[in-house]
mmCIF file of C-alpha atoms in Angstrom:
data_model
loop_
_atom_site.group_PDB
_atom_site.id
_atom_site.type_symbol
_atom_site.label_atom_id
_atom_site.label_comp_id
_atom_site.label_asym_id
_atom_site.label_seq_id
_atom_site.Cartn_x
_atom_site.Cartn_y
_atom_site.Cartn_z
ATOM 1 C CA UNK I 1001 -71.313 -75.419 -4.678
ATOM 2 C CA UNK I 1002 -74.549 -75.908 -6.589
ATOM 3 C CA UNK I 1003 -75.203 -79.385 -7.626
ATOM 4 C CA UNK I 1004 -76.718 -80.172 -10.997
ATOM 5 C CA UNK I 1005 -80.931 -79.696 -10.601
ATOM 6 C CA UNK I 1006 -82.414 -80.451 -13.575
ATOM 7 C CA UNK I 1007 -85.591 -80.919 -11.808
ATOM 8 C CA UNK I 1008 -86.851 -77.106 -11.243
ATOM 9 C CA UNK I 1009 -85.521 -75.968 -14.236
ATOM 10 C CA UNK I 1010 -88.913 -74.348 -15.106
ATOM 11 C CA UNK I 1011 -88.719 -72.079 -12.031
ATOM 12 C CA UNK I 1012 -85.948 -70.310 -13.941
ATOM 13 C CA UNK I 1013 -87.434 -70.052 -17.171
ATOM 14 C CA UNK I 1014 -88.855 -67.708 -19.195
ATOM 15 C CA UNK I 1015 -91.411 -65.358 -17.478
ATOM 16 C CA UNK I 1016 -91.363 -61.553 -16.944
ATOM 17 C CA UNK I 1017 -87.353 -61.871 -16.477
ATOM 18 C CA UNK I 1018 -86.806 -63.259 -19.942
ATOM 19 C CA UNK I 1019 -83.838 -65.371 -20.782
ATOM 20 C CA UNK I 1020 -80.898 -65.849 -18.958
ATOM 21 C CA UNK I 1021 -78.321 -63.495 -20.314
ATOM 22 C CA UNK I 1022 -74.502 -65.181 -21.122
ATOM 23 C CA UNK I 1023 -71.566 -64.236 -22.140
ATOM 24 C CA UNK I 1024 -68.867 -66.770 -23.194
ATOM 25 C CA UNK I 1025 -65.189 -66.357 -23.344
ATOM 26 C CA UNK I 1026 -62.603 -68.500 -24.617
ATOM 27 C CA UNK I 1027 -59.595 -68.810 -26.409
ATOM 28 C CA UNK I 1028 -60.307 -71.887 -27.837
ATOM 29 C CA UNK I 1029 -63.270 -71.611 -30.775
ATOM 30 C CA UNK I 1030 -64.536 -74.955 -31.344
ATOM 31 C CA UNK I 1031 -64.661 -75.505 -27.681
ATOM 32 C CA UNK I 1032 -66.465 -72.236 -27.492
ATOM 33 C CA UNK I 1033 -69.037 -72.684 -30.006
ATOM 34 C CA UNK I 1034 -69.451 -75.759 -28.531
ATOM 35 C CA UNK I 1035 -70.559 -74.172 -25.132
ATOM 36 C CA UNK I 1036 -72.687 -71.503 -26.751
ATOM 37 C CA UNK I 1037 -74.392 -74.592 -28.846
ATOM 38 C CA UNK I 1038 -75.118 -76.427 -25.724
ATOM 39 C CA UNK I 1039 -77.085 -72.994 -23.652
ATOM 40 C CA UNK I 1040 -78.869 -72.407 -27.322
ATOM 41 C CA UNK I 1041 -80.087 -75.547 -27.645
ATOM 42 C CA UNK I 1042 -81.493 -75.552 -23.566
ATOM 43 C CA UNK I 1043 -83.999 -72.974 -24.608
ATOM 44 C CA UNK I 1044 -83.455 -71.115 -21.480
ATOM 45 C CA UNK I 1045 -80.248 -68.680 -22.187
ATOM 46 C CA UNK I 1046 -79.198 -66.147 -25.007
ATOM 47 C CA UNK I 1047 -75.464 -66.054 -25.421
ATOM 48 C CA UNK I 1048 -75.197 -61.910 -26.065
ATOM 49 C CA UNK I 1049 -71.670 -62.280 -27.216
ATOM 50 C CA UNK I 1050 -68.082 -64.016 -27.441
ATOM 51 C CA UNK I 1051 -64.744 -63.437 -26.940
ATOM 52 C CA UNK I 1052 -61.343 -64.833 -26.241
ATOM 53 C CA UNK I 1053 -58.892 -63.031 -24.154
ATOM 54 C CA UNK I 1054 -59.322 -61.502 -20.995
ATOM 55 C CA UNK I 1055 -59.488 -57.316 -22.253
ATOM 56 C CA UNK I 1056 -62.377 -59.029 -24.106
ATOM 57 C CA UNK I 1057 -63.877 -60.296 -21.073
ATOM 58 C CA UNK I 1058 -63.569 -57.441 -19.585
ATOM 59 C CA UNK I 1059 -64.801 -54.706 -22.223
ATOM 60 C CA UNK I 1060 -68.538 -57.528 -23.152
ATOM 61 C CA UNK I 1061 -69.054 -57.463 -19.354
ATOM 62 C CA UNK I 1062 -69.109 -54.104 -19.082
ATOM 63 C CA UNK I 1063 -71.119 -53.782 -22.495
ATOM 64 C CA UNK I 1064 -73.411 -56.068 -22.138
ATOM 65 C CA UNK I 1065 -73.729 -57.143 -18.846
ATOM 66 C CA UNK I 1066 -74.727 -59.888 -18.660
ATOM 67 C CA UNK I 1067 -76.245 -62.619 -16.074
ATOM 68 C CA UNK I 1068 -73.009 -64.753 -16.072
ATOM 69 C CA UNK I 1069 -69.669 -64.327 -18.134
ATOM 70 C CA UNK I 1070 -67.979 -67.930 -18.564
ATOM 71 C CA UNK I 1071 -64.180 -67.524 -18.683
ATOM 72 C CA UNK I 1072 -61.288 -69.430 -19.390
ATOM 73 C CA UNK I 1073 -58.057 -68.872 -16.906
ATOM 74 C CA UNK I 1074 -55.218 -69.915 -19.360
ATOM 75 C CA UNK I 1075 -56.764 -67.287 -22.311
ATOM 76 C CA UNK I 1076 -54.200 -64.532 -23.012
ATOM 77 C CA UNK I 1077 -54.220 -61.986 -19.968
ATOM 78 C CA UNK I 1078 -54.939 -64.451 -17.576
ATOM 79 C CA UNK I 1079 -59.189 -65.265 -16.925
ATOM 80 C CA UNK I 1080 -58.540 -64.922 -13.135
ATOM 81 C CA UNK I 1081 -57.592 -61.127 -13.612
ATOM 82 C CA UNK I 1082 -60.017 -60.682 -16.076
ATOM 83 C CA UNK I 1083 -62.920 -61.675 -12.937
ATOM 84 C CA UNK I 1084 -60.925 -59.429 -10.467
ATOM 85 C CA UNK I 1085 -61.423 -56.479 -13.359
ATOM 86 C CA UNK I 1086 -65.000 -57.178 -14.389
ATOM 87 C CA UNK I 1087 -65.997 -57.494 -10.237
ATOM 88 C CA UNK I 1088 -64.767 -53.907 -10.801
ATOM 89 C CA UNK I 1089 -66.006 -52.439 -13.800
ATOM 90 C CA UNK I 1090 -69.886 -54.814 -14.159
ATOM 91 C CA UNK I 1091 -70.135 -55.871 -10.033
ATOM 92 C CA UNK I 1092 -73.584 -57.351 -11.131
ATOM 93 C CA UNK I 1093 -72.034 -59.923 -13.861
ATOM 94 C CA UNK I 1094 -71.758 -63.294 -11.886
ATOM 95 C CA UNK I 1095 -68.804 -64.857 -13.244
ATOM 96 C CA UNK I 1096 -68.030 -68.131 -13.465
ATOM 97 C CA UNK I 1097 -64.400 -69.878 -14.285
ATOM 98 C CA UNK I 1098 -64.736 -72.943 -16.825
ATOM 99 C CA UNK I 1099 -61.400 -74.432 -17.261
ATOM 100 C CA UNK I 1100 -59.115 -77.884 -17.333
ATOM 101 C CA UNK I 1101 -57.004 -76.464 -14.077
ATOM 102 C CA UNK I 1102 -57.083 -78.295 -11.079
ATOM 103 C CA UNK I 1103 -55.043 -76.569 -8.764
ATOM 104 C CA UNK I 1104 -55.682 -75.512 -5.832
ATOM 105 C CA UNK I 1105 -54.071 -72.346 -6.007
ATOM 106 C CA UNK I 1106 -56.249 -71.731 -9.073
ATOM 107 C CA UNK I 1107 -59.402 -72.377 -7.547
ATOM 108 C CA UNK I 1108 -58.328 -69.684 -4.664
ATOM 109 C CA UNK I 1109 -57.217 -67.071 -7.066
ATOM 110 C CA UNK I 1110 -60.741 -67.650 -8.762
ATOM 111 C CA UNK I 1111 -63.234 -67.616 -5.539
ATOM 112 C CA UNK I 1112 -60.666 -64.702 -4.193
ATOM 113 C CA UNK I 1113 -61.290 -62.505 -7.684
ATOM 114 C CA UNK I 1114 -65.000 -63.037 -6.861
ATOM 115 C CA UNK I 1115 -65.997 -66.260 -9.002
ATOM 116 C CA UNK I 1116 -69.534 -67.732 -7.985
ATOM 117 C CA UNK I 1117 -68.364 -70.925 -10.182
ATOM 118 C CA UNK I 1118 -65.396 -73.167 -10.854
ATOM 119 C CA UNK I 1119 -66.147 -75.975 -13.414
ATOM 120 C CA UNK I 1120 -63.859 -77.970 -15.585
ATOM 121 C CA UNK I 1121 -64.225 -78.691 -18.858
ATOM 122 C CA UNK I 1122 -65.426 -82.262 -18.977
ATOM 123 C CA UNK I 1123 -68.994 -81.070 -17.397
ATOM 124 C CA UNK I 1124 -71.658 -82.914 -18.942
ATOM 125 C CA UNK I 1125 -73.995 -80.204 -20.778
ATOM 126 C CA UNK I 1126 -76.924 -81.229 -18.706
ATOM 127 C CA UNK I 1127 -75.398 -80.202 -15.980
ATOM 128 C CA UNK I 1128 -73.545 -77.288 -17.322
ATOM 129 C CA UNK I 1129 -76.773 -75.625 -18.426
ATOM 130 C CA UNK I 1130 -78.235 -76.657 -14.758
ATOM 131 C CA UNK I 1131 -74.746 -75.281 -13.138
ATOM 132 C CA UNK I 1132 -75.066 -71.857 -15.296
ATOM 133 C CA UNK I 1133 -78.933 -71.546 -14.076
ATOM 134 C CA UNK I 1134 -77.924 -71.547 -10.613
ATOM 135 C CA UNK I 1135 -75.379 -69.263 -11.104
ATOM 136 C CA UNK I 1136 -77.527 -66.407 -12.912
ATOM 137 C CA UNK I 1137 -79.605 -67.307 -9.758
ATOM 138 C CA UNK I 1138 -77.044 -65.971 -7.401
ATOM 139 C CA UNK I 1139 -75.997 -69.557 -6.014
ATOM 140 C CA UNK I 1140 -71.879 -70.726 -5.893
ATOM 141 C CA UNK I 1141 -70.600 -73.892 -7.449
ATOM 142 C CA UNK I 1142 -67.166 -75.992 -6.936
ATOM 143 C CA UNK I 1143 -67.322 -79.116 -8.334
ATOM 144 C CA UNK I 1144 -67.429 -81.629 -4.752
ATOM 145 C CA UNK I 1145 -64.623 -83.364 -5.721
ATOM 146 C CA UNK I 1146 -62.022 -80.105 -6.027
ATOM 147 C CA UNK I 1147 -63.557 -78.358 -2.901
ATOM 148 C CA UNK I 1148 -63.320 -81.856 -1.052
ATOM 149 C CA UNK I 1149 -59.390 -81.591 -1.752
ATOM 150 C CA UNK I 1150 -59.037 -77.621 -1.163
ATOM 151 C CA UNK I 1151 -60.159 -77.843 2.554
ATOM 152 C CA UNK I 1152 -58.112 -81.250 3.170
ATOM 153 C CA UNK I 1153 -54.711 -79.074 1.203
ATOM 154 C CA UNK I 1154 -55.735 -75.467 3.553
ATOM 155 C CA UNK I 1155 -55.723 -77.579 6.675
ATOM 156 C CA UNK I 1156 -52.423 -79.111 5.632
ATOM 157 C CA UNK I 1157 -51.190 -75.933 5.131
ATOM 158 C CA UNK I 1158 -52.130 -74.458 8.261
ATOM 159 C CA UNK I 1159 -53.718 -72.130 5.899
ATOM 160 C CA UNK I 1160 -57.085 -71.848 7.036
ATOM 161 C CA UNK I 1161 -58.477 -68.479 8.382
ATOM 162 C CA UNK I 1162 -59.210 -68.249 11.457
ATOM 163 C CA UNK I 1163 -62.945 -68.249 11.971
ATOM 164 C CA UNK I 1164 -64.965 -65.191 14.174
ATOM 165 C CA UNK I 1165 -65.780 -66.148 17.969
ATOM 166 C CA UNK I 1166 -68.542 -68.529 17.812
ATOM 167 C CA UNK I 1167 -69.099 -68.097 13.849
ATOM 168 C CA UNK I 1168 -71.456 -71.676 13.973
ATOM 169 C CA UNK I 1169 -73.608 -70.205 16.811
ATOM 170 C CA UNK I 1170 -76.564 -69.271 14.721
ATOM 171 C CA UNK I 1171 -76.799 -72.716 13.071
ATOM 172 C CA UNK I 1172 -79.582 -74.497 13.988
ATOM 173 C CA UNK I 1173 -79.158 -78.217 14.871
ATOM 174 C CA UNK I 1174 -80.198 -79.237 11.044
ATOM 175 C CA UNK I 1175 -77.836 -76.795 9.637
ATOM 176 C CA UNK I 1176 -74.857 -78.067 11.699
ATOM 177 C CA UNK I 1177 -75.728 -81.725 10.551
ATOM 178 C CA UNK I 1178 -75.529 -80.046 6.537
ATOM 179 C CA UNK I 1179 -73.061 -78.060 7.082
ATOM 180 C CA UNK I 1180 -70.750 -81.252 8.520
ATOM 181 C CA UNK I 1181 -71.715 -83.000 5.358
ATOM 182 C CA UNK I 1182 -70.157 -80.373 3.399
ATOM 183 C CA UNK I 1183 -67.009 -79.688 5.089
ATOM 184 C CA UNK I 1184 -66.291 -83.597 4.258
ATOM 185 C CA UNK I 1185 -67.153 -82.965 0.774
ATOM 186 C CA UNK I 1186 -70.658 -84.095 -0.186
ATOM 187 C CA UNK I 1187 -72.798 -82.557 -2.800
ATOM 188 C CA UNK I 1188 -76.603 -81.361 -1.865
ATOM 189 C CA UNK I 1189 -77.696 -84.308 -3.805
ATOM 190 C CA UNK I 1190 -75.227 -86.627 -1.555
ATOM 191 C CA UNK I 1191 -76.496 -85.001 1.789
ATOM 192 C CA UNK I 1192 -80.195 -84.980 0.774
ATOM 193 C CA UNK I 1193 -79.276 -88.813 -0.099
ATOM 194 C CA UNK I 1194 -77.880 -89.203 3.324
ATOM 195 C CA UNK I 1195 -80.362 -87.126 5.632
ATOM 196 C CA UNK I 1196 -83.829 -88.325 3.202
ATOM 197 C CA UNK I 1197 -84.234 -84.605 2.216
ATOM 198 C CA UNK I 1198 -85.167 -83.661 -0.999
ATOM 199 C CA UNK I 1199 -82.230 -81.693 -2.789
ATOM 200 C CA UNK I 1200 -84.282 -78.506 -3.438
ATOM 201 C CA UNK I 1201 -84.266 -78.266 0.568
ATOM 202 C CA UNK I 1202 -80.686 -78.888 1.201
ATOM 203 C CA UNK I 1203 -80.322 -76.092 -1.227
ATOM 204 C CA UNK I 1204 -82.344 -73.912 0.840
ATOM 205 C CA UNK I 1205 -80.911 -74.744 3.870
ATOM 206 C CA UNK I 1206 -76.999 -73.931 2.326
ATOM 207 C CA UNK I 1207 -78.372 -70.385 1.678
ATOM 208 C CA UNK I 1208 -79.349 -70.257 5.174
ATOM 209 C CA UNK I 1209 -76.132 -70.979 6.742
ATOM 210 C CA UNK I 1210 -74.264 -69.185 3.847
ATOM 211 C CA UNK I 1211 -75.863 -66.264 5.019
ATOM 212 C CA UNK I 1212 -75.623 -67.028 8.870
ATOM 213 C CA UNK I 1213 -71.942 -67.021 8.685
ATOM 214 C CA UNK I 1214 -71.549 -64.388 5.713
ATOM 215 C CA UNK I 1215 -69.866 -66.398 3.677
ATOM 216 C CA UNK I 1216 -69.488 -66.042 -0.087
ATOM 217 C CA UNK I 1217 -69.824 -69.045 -0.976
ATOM 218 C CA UNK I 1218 -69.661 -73.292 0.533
ATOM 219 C CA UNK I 1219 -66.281 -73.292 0.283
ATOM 220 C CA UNK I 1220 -66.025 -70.676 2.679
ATOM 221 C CA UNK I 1221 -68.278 -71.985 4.484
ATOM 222 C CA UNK I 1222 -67.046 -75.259 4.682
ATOM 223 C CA UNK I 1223 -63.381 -74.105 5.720
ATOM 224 C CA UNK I 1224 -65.214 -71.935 8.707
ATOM 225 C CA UNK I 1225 -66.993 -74.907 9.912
ATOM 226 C CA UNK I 1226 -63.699 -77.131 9.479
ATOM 227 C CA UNK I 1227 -61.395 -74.640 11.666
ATOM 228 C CA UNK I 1228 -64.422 -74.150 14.737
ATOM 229 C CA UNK I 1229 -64.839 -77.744 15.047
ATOM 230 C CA UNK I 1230 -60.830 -78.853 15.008
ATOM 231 C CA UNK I 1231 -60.560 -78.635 18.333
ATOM 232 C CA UNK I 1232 -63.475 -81.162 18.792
ATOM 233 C CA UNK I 1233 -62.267 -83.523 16.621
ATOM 234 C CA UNK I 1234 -58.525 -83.942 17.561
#
């Protein structure tokens, strides 16, 4: 998950990489335009084009590729298979699922097609723009609150995979302490609140251990760190 930052937003400005390129896609116009108003207005993103069903999605990925195609899941042809397609036919297009469902077997379907984001609708645009940023930067988001009740419904399930031998080894003793944080739900800004880090560094620190245990994203992570410690906790 990457939490709202809209204090380095000049580190992803501008410069010799230019803007950050979006595509938006959306069945729905005024909510749309709407969106494409609100990365316009940031200064920071140029919206290459829009569209509103999923062979849409598909065809302006692969024709414009750009940084990050937004998508709807309930658009006609489904937005979920419209992400498994476009990891496919434009792997370099981060995509990024903005939608009004809440379920959890949504959310999987979306981080399992290869979504770096899952935000609902009623995002503020401050952080939507901030949300989108990280994205085009390469970093995940899942709203705290959804992934929070994903890992409590997967370990209710029994549904959790089963992590490698030793998969929190390589953690240092800083990571660990994030990394529990996580796994009971917290944003960066909540765990930089608890630990007196600034945000920026539990950011850093999540790419660390995302890499560590090769996971796509702090879901993932999260789950991992949730099955190795059960035993400890029960």
């Amino acid at each position: 998950m990457v939490d709202p930052d809209t204090s380095d937003r000049g580190t992803l400005e501008g410069g010799p990489r230019g803007p950050i390129t979006v595509v938006v896609v959306d069945d729905h116009p005024l909510y749309r335009s709407g969106v494409v108003r609100t990365l316009a207005d940031d200064g920071r993103f140029a919206v290459l084009a829009e569209g509103s069903s999923a062979a849409e999605a598909v065809e302006l990925a692969r024709t414009h590729a750009p940084m990050v195609i937004l998508l709807d899941i309930s658009m006609p042809g489904n937005g979920v298979e419209a992400a498994r397609q476009i990891a496919t036919v434009a792997p370099g297009v981060h995509v990024a699922m903005l939608t009004v469902s809440e379920t959890d077997d949504d959310i999987m379907a979306a981080l399992q097609a290869g979504a770096k984001g899952y935000l609902l609708k009623g995002v503020g645009a401050d952080d939507l723009v901030s949300i989108v940023a990280g994205i085009a930067a390469g970093e995940s988001y899942v709203s705290p609150g959804l992934a929070a009740r994903l890992l409590v419904s997967l370990n209710a399930k029994g549904s959790a995979p089963a992590a490698a031998p030793s998969p929190l080894g390589g953690l240092t003793a800083r990571e660990e302490q994030i990394l529990r944080l996580v796994a009971q739900g917290l944003s960066n800004k909540e765990v930089g609140r608890k630990l007196a880090l600034q945000e920026k560094t539990v950011k850093h620190y999540m790419t660390n251990i995302l890499q560590k245990l090769h996971a796509r994203n702090r879901v993932e992570a999260a789950m991992m760190a949730r099955e190795a410690w059960q035993p400890k906790q029960g």
